Coordinates of C-alpha atoms in Angstrom, one line a residue:
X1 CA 0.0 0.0 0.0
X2 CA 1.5 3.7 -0.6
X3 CA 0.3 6.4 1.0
X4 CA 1.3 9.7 -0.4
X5 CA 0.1 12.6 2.2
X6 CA 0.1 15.9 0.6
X7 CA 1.8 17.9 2.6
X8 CA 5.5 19.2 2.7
X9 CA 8.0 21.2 5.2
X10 CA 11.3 21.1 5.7
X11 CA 11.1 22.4 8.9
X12 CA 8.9 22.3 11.8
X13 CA 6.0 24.8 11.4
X14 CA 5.3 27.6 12.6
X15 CA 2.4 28.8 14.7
X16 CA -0.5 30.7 13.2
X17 CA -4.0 32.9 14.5
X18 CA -7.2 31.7 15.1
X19 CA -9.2 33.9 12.6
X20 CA -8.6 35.6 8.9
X21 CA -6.9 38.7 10.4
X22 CA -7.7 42.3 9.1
X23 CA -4.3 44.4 9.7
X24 CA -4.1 48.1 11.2
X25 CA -2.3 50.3 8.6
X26 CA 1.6 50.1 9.0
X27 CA 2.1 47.3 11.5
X28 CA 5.3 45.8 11.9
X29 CA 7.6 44.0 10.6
X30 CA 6.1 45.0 6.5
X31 CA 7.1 48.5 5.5
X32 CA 6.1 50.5 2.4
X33 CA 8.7 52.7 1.4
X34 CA 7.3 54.3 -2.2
X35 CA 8.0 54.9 -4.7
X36 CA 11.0 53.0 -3.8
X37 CA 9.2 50.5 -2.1
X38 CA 12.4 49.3 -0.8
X39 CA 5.2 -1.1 -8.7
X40 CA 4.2 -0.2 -7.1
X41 CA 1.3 0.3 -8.9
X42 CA 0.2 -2.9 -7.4
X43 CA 0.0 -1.1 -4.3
X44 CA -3.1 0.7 -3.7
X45 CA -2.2 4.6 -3.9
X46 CA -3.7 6.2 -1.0
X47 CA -2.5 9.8 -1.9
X48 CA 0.5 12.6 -1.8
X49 CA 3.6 13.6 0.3
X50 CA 5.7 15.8 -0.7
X51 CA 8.8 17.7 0.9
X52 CA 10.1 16.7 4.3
X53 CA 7.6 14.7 6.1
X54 CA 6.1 16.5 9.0
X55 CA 4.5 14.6 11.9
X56 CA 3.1 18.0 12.7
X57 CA -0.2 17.3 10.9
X58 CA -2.8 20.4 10.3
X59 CA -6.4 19.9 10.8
X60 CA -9.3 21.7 8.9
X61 CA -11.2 24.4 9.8
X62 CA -13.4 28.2 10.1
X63 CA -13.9 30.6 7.7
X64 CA -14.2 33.8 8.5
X65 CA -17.6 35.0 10.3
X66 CA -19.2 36.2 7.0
X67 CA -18.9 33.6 5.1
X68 CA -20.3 31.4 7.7
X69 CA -23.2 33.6 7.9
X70 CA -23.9 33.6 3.9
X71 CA -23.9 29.7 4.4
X72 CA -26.9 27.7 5.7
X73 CA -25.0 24.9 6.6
X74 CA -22.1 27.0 8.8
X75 CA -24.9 28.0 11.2
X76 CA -24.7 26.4 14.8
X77 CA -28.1 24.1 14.6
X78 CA -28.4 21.0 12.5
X79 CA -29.8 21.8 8.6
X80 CA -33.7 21.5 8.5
X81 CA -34.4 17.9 7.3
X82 CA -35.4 17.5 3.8
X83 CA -35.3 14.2 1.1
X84 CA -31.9 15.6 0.2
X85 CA -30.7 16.0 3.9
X86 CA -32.2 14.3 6.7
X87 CA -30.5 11.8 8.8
X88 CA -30.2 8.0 8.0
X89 CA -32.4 8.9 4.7
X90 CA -31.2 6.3 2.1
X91 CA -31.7 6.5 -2.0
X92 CA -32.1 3.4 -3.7
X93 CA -29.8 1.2 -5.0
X94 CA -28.8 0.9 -8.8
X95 CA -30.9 -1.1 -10.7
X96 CA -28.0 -2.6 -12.4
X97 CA -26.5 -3.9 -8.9
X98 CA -26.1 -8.0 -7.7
X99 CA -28.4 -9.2 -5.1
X100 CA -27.8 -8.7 -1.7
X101 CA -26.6 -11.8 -1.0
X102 CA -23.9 -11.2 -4.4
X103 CA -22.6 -7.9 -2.6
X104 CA -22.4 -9.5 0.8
X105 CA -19.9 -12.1 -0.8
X106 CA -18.0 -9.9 -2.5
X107 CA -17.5 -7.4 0.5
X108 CA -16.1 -10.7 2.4
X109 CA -13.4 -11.2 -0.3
X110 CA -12.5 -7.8 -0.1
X111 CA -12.1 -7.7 4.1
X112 CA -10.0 -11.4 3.6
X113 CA -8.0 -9.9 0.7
X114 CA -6.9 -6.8 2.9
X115 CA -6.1 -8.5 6.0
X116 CA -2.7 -9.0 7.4
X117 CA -0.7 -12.0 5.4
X118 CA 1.9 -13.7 7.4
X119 CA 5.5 -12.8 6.1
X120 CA 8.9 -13.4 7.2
X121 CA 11.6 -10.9 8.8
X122 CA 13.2 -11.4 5.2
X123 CA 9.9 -11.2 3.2
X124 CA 9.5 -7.6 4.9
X125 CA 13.3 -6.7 4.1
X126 CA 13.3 -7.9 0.1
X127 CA 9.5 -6.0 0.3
X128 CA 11.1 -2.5 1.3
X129 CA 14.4 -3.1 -0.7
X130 CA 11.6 -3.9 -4.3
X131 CA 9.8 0.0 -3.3
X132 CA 13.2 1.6 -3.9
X133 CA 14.2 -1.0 -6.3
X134 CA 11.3 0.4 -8.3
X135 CA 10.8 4.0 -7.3
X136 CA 13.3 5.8 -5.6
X137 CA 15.0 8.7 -7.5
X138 CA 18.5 9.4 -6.2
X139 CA 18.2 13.5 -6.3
X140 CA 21.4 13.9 -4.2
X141 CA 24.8 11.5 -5.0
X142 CA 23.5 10.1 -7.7
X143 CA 25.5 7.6 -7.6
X144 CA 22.5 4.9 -7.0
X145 CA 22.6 2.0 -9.4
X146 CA 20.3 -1.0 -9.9
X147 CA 23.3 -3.4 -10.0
X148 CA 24.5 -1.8 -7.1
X149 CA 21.4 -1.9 -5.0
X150 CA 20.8 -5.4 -5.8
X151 CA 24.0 -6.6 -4.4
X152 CA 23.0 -5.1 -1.5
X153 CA 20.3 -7.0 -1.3
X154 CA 22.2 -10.4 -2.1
X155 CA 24.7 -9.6 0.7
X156 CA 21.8 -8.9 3.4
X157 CA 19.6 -12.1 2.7
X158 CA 22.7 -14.3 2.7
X159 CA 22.2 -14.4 6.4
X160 CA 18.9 -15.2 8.6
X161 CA 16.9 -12.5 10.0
X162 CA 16.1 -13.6 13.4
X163 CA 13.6 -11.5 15.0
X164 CA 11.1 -8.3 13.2
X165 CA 13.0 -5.5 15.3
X166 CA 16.3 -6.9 13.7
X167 CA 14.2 -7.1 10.2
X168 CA 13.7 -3.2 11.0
X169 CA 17.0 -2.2 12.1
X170 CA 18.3 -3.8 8.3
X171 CA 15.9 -1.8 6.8
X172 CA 16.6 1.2 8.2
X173 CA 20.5 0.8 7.7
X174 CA 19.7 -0.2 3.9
X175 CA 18.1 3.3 3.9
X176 CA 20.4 5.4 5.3
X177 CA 22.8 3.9 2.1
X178 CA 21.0 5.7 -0.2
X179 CA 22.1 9.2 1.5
X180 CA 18.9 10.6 1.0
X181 CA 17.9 12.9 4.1
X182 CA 14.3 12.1 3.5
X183 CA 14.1 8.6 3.3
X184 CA 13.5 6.4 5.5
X185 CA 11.9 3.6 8.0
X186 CA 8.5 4.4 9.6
X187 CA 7.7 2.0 12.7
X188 CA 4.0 0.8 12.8
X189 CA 3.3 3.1 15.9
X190 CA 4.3 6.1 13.3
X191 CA 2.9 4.9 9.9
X192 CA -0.6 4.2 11.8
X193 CA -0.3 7.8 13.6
X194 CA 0.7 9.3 9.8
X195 CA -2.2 7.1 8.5
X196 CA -5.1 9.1 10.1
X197 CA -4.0 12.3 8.7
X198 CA -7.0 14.3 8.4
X199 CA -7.6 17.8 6.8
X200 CA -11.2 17.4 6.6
X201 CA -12.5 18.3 10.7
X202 CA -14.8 15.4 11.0
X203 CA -12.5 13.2 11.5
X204 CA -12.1 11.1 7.7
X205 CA -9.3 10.4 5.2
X206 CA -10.1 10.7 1.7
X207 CA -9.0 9.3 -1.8
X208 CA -9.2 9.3 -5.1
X209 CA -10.2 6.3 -6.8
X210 CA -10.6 5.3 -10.6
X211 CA -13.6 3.1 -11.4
X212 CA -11.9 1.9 -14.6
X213 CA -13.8 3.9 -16.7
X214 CA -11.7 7.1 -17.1
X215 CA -13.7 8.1 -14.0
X216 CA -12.9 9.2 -10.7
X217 CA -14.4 8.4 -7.4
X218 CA -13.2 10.2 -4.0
X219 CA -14.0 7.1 -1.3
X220 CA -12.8 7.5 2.6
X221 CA -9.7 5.7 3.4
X222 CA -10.2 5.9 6.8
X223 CA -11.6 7.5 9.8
X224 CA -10.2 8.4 13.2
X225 CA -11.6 6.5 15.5
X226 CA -15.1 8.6 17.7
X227 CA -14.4 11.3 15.4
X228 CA -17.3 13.2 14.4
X229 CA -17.7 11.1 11.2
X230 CA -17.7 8.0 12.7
X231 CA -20.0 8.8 15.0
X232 CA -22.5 9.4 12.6
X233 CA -21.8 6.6 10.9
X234 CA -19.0 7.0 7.8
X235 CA -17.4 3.5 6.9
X236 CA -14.0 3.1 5.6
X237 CA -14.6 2.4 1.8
X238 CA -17.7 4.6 1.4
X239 CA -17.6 6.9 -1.9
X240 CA -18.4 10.7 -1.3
X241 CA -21.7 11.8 -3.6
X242 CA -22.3 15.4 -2.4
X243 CA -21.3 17.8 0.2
X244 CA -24.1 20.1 1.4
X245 CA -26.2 19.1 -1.6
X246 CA -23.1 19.5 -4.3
X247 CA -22.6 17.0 -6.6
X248 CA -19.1 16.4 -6.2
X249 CA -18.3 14.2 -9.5
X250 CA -15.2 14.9 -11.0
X251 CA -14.0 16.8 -8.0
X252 CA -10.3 16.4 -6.5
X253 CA -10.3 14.4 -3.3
X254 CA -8.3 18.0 -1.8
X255 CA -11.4 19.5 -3.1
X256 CA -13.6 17.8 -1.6
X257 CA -11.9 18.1 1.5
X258 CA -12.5 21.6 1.2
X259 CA -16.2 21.7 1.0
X260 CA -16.3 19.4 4.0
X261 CA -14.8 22.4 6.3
X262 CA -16.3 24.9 8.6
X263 CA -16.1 26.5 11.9
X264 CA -16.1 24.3 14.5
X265 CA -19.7 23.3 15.8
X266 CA -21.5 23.9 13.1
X267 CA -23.0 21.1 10.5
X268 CA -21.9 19.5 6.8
X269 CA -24.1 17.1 5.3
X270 CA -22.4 14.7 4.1
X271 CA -24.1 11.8 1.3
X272 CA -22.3 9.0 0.8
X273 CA -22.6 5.3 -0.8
X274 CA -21.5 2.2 0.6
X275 CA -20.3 0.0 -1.9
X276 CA -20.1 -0.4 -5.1
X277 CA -24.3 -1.2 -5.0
X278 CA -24.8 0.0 -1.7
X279 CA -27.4 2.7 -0.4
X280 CA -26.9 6.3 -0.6
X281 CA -27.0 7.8 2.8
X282 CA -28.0 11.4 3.7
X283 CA -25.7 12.2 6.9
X284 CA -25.3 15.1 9.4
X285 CA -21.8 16.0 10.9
X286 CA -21.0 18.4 13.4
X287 CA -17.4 19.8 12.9
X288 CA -15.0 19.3 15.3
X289 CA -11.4 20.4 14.9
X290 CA -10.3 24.2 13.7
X291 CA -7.5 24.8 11.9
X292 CA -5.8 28.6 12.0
X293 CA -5.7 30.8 9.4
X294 CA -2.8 31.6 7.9
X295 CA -3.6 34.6 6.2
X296 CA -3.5 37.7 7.5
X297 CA -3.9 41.2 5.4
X298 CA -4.2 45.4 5.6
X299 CA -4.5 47.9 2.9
X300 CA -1.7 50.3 2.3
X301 CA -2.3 53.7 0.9
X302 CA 0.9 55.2 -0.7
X303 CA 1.9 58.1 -3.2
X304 CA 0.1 60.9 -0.8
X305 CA -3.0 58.5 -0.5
X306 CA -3.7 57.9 -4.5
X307 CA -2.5 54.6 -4.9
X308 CA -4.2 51.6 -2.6
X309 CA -1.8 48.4 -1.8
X310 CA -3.3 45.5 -0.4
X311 CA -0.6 43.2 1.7
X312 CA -1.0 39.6 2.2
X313 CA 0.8 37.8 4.6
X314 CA 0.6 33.9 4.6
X315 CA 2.4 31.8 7.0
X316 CA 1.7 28.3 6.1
X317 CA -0.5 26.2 3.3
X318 CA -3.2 24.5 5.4
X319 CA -6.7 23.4 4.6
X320 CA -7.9 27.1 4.5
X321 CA -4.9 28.6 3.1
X322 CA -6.8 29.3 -0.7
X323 CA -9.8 29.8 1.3
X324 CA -8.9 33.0 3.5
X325 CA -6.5 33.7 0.6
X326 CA -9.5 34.8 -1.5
X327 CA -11.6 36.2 1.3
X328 CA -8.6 38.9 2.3
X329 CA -8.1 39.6 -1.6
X330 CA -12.1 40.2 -2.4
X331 CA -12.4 42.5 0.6
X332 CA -9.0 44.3 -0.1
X333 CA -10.5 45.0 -3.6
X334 CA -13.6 46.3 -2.3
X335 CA -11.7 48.6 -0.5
X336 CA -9.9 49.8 -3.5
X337 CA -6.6 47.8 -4.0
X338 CA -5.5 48.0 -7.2
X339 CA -1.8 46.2 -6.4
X340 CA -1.2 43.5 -4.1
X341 CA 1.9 42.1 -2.4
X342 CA 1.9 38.2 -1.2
X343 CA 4.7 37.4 1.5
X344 CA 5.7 34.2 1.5
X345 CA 9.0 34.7 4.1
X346 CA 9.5 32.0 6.2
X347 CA 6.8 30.4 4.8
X348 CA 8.1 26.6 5.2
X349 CA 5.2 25.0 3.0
X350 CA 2.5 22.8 4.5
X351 CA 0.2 21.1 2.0
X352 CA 1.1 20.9 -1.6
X353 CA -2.0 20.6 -3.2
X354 CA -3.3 23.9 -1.1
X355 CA 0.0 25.5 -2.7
X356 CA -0.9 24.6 -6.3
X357 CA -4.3 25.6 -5.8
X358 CA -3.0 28.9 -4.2
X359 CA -1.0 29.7 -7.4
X360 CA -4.0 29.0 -10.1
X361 CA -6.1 31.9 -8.5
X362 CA -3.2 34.1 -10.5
X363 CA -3.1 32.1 -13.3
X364 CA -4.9 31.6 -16.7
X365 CA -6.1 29.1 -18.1
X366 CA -3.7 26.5 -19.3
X367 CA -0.8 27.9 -17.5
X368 CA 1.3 25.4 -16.1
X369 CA 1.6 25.3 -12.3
X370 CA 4.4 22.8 -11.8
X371 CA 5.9 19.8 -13.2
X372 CA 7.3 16.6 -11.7
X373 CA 10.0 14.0 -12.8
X374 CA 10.3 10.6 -11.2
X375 CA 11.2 7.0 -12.5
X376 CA 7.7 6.0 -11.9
X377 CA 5.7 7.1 -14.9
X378 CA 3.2 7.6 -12.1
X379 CA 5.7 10.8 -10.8
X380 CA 5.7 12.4 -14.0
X381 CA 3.0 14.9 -14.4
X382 CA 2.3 18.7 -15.7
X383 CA -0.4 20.7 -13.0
X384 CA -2.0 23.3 -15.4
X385 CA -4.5 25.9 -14.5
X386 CA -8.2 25.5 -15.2
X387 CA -9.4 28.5 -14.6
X388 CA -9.5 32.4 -15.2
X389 CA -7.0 34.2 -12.8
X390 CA -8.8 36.1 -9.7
X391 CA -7.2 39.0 -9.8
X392 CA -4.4 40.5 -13.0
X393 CA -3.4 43.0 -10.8
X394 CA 0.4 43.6 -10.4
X395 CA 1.7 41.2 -7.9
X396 CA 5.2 41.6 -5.6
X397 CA 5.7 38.2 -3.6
X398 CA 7.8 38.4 -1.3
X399 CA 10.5 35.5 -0.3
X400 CA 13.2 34.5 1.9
X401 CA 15.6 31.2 2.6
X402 CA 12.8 30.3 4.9
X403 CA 10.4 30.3 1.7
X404 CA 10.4 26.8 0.8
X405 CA 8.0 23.4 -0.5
X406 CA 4.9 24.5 -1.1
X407 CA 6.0 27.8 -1.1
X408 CA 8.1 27.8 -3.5
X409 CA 5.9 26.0 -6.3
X410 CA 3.8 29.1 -5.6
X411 CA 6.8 32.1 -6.2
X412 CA 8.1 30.0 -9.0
X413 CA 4.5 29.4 -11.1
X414 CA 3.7 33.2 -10.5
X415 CA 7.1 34.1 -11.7
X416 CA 7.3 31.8 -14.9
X417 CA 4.3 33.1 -15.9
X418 CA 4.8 36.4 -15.8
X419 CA 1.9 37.4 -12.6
X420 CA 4.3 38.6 -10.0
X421 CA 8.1 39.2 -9.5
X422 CA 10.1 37.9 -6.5
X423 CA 11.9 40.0 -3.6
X424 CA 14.0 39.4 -0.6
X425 CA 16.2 36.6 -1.0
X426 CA 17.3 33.0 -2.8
X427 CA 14.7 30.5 -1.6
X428 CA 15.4 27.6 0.4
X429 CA 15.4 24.8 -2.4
X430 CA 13.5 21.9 -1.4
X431 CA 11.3 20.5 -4.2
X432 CA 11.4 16.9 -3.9
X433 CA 8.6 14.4 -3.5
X434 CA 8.6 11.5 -0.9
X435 CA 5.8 8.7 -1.2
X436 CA 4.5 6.6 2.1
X437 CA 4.6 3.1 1.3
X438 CA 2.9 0.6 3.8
X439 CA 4.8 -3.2 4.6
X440 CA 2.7 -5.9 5.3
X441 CA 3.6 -6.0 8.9
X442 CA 1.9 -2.5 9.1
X443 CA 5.4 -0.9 9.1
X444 CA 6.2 1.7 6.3
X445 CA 9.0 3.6 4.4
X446 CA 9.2 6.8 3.2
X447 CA 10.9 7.1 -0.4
X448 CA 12.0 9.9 -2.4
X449 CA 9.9 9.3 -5.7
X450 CA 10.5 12.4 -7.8
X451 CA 11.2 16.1 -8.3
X452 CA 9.4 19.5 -8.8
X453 CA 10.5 21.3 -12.1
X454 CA 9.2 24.9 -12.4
X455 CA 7.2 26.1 -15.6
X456 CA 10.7 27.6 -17.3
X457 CA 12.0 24.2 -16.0
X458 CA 14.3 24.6 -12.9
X459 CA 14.9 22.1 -10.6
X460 CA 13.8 23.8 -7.2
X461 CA 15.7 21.3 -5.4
X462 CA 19.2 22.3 -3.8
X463 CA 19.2 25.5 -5.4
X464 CA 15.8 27.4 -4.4
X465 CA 14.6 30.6 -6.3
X466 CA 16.6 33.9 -7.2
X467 CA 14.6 36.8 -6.6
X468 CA 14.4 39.4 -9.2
X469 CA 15.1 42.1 -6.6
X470 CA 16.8 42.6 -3.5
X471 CA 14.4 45.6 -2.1
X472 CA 11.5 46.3 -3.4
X473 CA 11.1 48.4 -6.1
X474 CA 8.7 50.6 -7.4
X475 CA 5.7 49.9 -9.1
X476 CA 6.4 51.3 -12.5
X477 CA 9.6 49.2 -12.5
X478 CA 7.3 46.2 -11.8
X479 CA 5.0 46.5 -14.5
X480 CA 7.6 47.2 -16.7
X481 CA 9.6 44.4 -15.5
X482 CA 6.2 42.0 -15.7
X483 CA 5.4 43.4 -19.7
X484 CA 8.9 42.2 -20.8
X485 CA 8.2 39.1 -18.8
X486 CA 4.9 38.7 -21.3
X487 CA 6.5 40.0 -24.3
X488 CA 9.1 37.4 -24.7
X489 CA 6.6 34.8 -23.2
X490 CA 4.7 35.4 -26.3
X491 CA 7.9 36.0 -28.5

């Protein structure tokens, strides 16, 4: 089983406030100065970390008061019951479906098929030395050779493995070989914690699952255990229909993640299907867990009070990270911004997919986002915008080498494309991507599968981002400097 967690820091995070926070005018430490303004594949994918794993995991959470008051469902008392809505209301099953009795058998050969198989100490050993046989990209030394590796492996089953902690131990000495910092052995205790990573706040896992047809599916992969979600009855397995009433075919299992959060206390309804042929059940869930905002934001007026700035800071990207994002930037509009800055300074990352879903609100459509390179043709894709950009204002982000992961797929897709230019200094340089594969004795290892490559292909990794400035200019110089940018885009 891999399990690929999408989230990414080289560092330990930092904290962050409660609420989307409105900034007074001029507070410290941002100051204008203008107009200088100075096999796998037979392993079940479960889904995506990337960067330095964390065991710092970030749980979902508020939005800001308005928005919880436009929204029905954000309100402190349950939803009125309806068809659509009320609890334990079930839709029929497909016509097309086996009998019950059909279903029932095949859902026992599915529980024997995924419990625990006996396996030997060297069964476990051969099992983590085929992941990196097959996967892992040597990003550092490269020096890594199949002939190499499997020698390795000849040398280490040439002798008996007596007990599992010794089977371990080999393991984890066979990965420190590699010399790759990020690689590495995950006891059961710490693949089983990693395992329940939840970004929802009710408590559930969730994946993305093909059906065979070119479609795809977003089922639960798990629950924590007296969450809210199990509570009201969520089963691992069961596929996600609609969230509050939203279809959510075709949506991202990140996306759907998304819709599932809200302040804490108040209800999502949640309809989901057991089963391939099972019942579609209407379920109530009151939120549990909030996750801080990690925006924060003021408007700046500058040159004698005719031109109107809005500043964004953003410290980290969590489950709410796009959310806030385009709360602060509508209401700095409304209040007249008509140029934004974005600081990403010591901004270590957090989840990848809230990153690249950060940078398409600046992007148009069919701009690429980011790139990865792996081995695995699996690790070798192109993220691409889908959508019109938010804003086209002029854009300063700000960055530091504390700027890094998720961060950093942001500065270099606004960059590349021409929406913003950089400031401060060279970025840290971590763009790597580590998958969490699960052993059959409930161990797992984490593998470095693949790389980030920015849209003017850069390898992030080692190197990090050079700014276009040092202090900030002005903002004549940055439109000039972003119409060049275009012009030999285009060119």
């Amino acid at each position: 089983m891999r399990l690929l967690l999408p989230f990414s820091s080289p560092l330990s995070a930092t904290s962050s406030p409660a609420t989307p926070q409105f900034l007074p005018e001029h507070t410290p430490p941002f100051q204008f100065d203008f107009p200088n303004l100075s096999k796998i594949l037979k392993k079940s994918v479960i889904g995506t970390l990337t960067g330095a794993l964390s065991l710092t995991l970030v749980f979902s959470s508020p939005l800001s008061s308005v928005a919880a008051a436009d929204d029905p469902y954000l309100s402190l008392n349950p939803p009125s019951s309806s068809q659509d809505s009320s609890l334990n209301h079930f839709d029929s099953a497909p016509g097309d479906c086996p009998n019950e009795e059909e279903a029932d058998d095949a859902e026992m050969q599915d529980d024997d098929f995924n419990k625990p198989q006996l396996v030997t100490n060297e069964g476990i050993v051969e099992e983590a030395w085929e992941i990196v046989n097959d996967a892992f990209l040597d990003t550092r030394s490269r020096s890594w050779t199949p002939e190499a590796w499997q020698k390795q492996k000849d040398v280490i089953l040439a002798s008996p493995i007596k007990s599992r902690s010794k089977a371990h131990e080999v393991i984890k000495k066979m990965l420190a070989s590699l010399g790759d910092q990020y690689t590495r052995f995950l006891s059961p205790d710490e693949f089983s914690r990693m395992s329940k990573y939840d970004i929802t706040g009710i408590g559930i896992n969730l994946r993305e699952v093909s059906d065979g047809d070119g479609n795809v599916k977003v089922k639960v992969l798990g629950f924590v255990l007296d969450s809210p979600a199990d509570i009201a009855g969520v089963k691992q397995g069961d596929e996600i229909v609609a969230v509050n009433g939203m279809d959510v075919s075709g949506k991202s299992s990140f996306e759907v993640s998304s819709l599932l959060q809200g302040p804490s206390k108040t209800f999502v309804v949640l309809k989901v299907k057991h089963g391939k042929c099972g019942p579609v059940k209407s379920l109530k869930i009151q939120r549990q867990v909030n996750a801080p905002t990690p925006v924060s934001y003021r408007l700046e007026k500058v040159d004698n009070g005719k031109v109107s700035v809005g500043y964004i800071r953003l410290k980290e990207f969590n489950a709410l990270a796009r959310k806030d994002l385009v709360i602060a930037m509508k209401r700095l509009q409304d209040k007249g911004a008509s140029y934004f800055v974005m600081d990403l300074r010591d901004n270590l990352g957090g989840l990848v997919q809230a990153g690249i879903e950060t940078a398409k609100l600046f992007l148009d459509e069919g701009d690429t986002v980011i790139s990865t390179a792996g081995r695995d043709p699996e690790a070798q894709k192109t993220v691409l915008a889908d959508k019109k950009p938010l804003i086209t204002a002029p854009l300063i982000v700000m960055v530091n080498n504390r700027t890094a992961s998720a961060s950093e797929i942001v500065a270099s897709a606004l960059h590349d494309n021409c929406k913003a230019v950089l400031v401060g200094e060279r970025t840290y340089g971590k763009g790597l991507i580590q998958s969490v594969y699960e052993l059959r004795d409930g161990s797992g290892v984490v593998v470095t599968i693949g790389k980030y490559v920015t849209p003017n292909h850069m390898d992030i990794n080692g190197g990090g981002i050079e700014p276009d400035f040092r202090n900030l200019p002005g903002w004549d110089e940055v439109k000039e400097r972003l119409s060049k940018c275009n012009i030999l885009q285009q060119s």
